[in-house]
Amino acid sequence: MSRKKRMQKKAEKAKKAEQKRQAYTAKVAAKVRKKKKSKRAVTEGKVYIKSTFNNTMITVTDNQGDVLSWGSAGHAGFKGSKKSTPYAASIA
């Protein structure tokens, strides 16, 4: 078998594999349904602030304790020792 034919067969195999991947991806994407987020009007709640030497974590909950929102200095993009600064805590 010549080199040219081998290269053509490889290209055909790669093309078929790519088509299979795309078909599978489309099939999976069709199955996945995004969950609708509902907005709740909460008038009262609690805010928990956990401040450690390395990070500051803030959690907002309703009166039953269900988490509505959360944030941390690390989640806000600060890394290393910058997470423990007061500025990072105010951004979180």
XYZ file of N, CA and C in Angstrom:
276
model
N 0.843 -1.167 0.000
C 0.000 0.000 0.000
C 0.897 1.243 0.000
N 0.562 2.164 -0.849
C 1.409 3.347 -0.957
C 1.149 4.301 0.212
N 2.080 5.174 0.376
C 2.006 6.128 1.484
C 0.797 7.046 1.326
N 0.515 7.425 0.092
C -0.587 8.330 -0.183
C -1.927 7.701 0.230
N -2.104 6.410 -0.083
C -3.341 5.719 0.270
C -3.483 5.587 1.783
N -2.361 5.302 2.455
C -2.405 5.198 3.914
C -2.822 6.518 4.538
N -2.279 7.609 4.016
C -2.617 8.933 4.540
C -4.099 9.238 4.295
N -4.613 8.834 3.120
C -6.021 9.063 2.816
C -6.915 8.268 3.771
N -6.525 7.012 4.047
C -7.310 6.187 4.963
C -7.315 6.783 6.368
N -6.138 7.282 6.794
C -6.052 7.918 8.111
C -6.962 9.138 8.174
N -6.945 9.931 7.103
C -7.770 11.137 7.063
C -9.252 10.772 7.108
N -9.637 9.712 6.383
C -11.029 9.269 6.391
C -11.443 8.785 7.780
N -10.552 8.028 8.429
C -10.838 7.544 9.783
C -11.033 8.709 10.746
N -10.140 9.682 10.646
C -10.222 10.849 11.525
C -11.514 11.613 11.272
N -11.905 11.725 10.004
C -13.125 12.441 9.654
C -14.350 11.724 10.224
N -14.376 10.381 10.101
C -15.490 9.603 10.642
C -15.557 9.726 12.161
N -14.398 9.680 12.802
C -14.361 9.806 14.260
C -14.885 11.169 14.697
N -14.518 12.203 13.965
C -14.977 13.553 14.286
C -16.492 13.656 14.109
N -17.018 13.041 13.056
C -18.465 13.060 12.827
C -19.197 12.335 13.953
N -18.638 11.205 14.405
C -19.246 10.466 15.513
C -19.254 11.312 16.778
N -18.122 11.998 17.037
C -18.024 12.853 18.221
C -19.069 13.964 18.178
N -19.212 14.590 17.006
C -20.177 15.679 16.874
C -21.606 15.175 17.057
N -21.906 14.001 16.506
C -23.247 13.432 16.647
C -23.538 13.118 18.113
N -22.557 12.559 18.809
C -22.726 12.231 20.222
C -22.920 13.503 21.040
N -22.127 14.523 20.748
C -22.233 15.787 21.476
C -23.614 16.403 21.268
N -24.104 16.366 20.038
C -25.430 16.913 19.749
C -26.507 16.118 20.477
N -26.336 14.807 20.536
C -27.304 13.939 21.208
C -27.348 14.237 22.705
N -26.176 14.383 23.299
C -26.096 14.677 24.733
C -26.653 16.064 25.019
N -26.336 17.032 24.164
C -26.822 18.394 24.368
C -28.343 18.449 24.278
N -28.927 17.608 23.437
C -30.381 17.583 23.313
C -31.024 17.030 24.582
N -30.364 16.093 25.250
C -30.912 15.488 26.456
C -30.841 16.423 27.659
N -29.790 17.229 27.730
C -29.559 18.078 28.893
C -30.524 19.257 28.866
N -31.275 19.392 29.927
C -32.184 20.523 30.058
C -31.704 21.381 31.210
N -31.630 22.662 30.957
C -31.180 23.558 32.012
C -32.318 23.807 32.991
N -31.958 23.780 34.259
C -32.924 24.022 35.316
C -33.171 25.526 35.405
N -34.424 25.909 35.410
C -34.755 27.322 35.503
C -34.520 27.800 36.927
N -33.829 28.905 37.037
C -33.598 29.478 38.356
C -34.754 30.410 38.682
N -35.291 30.226 39.851
C -36.390 31.079 40.265
C -35.855 32.153 41.208
N -36.378 33.343 41.025
C -35.980 34.435 41.901
C -36.967 34.497 43.057
N -36.422 34.476 44.258
C -37.260 34.538 45.444
C -37.111 35.912 46.076
N -38.215 36.490 46.429
C -38.191 37.769 47.126
C -38.080 37.473 48.617
N -36.893 37.600 49.148
C -36.652 37.311 50.558
C -36.523 38.637 51.294
N -37.344 38.810 52.316
C -37.306 40.066 53.066
C -36.390 39.980 54.268
N -36.221 38.780 54.808
C -35.350 38.600 55.960
C -34.396 37.454 55.696
N -33.220 37.551 56.291
C -32.252 36.482 56.124
C -31.098 36.651 57.090
N -30.119 35.797 56.929
C -28.945 35.839 57.793
C -27.695 35.869 56.930
N -26.678 36.544 57.430
C -25.388 36.604 56.750
C -24.350 36.006 57.681
N -23.648 35.003 57.184
C -22.588 34.365 57.957
C -21.252 34.767 57.346
N -20.340 35.235 58.189
C -19.012 35.629 57.727
C -17.990 34.787 58.472
N -17.209 34.038 57.709
C -16.145 33.228 58.299
C -14.825 33.832 57.844
N -14.109 34.391 58.779
C -12.843 35.040 58.470
C -11.709 34.237 59.093
N -10.825 33.725 58.248
C -9.673 32.970 58.724
C -8.417 33.765 58.404
N -7.269 33.209 58.743
C -6.018 33.890 58.430
C -5.768 33.936 56.925
N -6.339 32.983 56.184
C -6.026 32.877 54.765
C -7.139 33.311 53.829
N -8.376 33.395 54.295
C -9.480 33.674 53.394
C -10.657 34.231 54.183
N -11.608 34.840 53.481
C -12.848 35.309 54.080
C -13.999 34.757 53.253
N -14.924 34.052 53.907
C -16.062 33.463 53.212
C -17.349 34.063 53.754
N -18.252 34.449 52.845
C -19.510 35.078 53.220
C -20.648 34.254 52.629
N -21.638 33.912 53.453
C -22.792 33.138 53.006
C -24.059 33.874 53.417
N -24.987 34.037 52.473
C -26.273 34.666 52.743
C -27.339 33.575 52.698
N -28.124 33.464 53.784
C -29.165 32.435 53.859
C -30.505 33.075 54.198
N -31.580 32.319 53.950
C -32.880 32.771 54.430
C -33.036 32.305 55.879
N -34.182 32.563 56.471
C -34.365 32.224 57.886
C -34.343 30.726 58.155
N -34.656 29.901 57.143
C -34.624 28.451 57.321
C -33.213 27.890 57.186
N -32.283 28.690 56.709
C -30.906 28.241 56.566
C -30.537 27.820 55.153
N -31.452 27.970 54.187
C -31.148 27.640 52.796
C -30.259 28.725 52.206
N -29.165 28.309 51.580
C -28.190 29.260 51.045
C -28.773 29.958 49.826
N -28.758 31.282 49.847
C -29.212 32.082 48.715
C -28.039 32.509 47.850
N -26.940 32.853 48.491
C -25.757 33.309 47.773
C -24.539 33.122 48.661
N -23.387 33.037 48.031
C -22.154 32.924 48.796
C -21.031 33.560 47.991
N -19.957 33.868 48.680
C -18.789 34.434 48.024
C -17.592 34.329 48.937
N -16.435 34.414 48.335
C -15.206 34.395 49.123
C -14.159 35.211 48.392
N -13.111 35.541 49.097
C -12.034 36.302 48.474
C -11.375 35.476 47.375
N -11.234 34.191 47.606
C -10.657 33.319 46.586
C -11.551 33.215 45.367
N -12.866 33.155 45.581
C -13.823 33.081 44.479
C -13.842 34.389 43.686
N -13.531 35.495 44.345
C -13.503 36.798 43.684
C -12.247 36.991 42.842
N -11.313 36.047 42.905
C -10.140 36.124 42.043
C -8.842 36.434 42.749
N -8.886 36.621 44.050
C -7.657 36.891 44.781
C -6.933 35.581 45.057
N -5.613 35.620 44.971
C -4.827 34.409 45.205
C -3.755 34.675 46.253
N -3.375 33.602 46.913
C -2.270 33.686 47.861
C -2.583 34.568 49.048
N -1.602 35.349 49.447
C -1.752 36.173 50.646
C -2.702 37.344 50.427
N -3.036 37.658 49.180
C -3.962 38.764 48.911
C -5.387 38.433 49.360
N -5.700 37.134 49.502
C -7.037 36.732 49.942
C -7.324 37.183 51.367
N -6.304 37.323 52.176
C -6.515 37.628 53.591
C -6.557 39.123 53.884
N -6.569 39.966 52.857
C -6.586 41.410 53.087
C -8.018 41.903 53.311
N -8.171 43.013 54.026
C -9.507 43.581 54.227
C -10.174 43.997 52.910
N -9.380 44.452 51.951
C -9.933 44.843 50.654
C -10.568 43.638 49.957
N -9.888 42.507 49.983
C -10.425 41.294 49.365
C -11.720 40.874 50.050
N -11.791 41.043 51.359
C -13.012 40.695 52.094
C -14.165 41.607 51.689
N -13.871 42.880 51.452
C -14.939 43.802 51.059
C -15.436 43.506 49.646
N -14.572 43.013 48.779
C -14.973 42.650 47.420
C -15.792 41.363 47.441
N -15.424 40.434 48.309
C -16.139 39.147 48.394
C -17.566 39.393 48.806
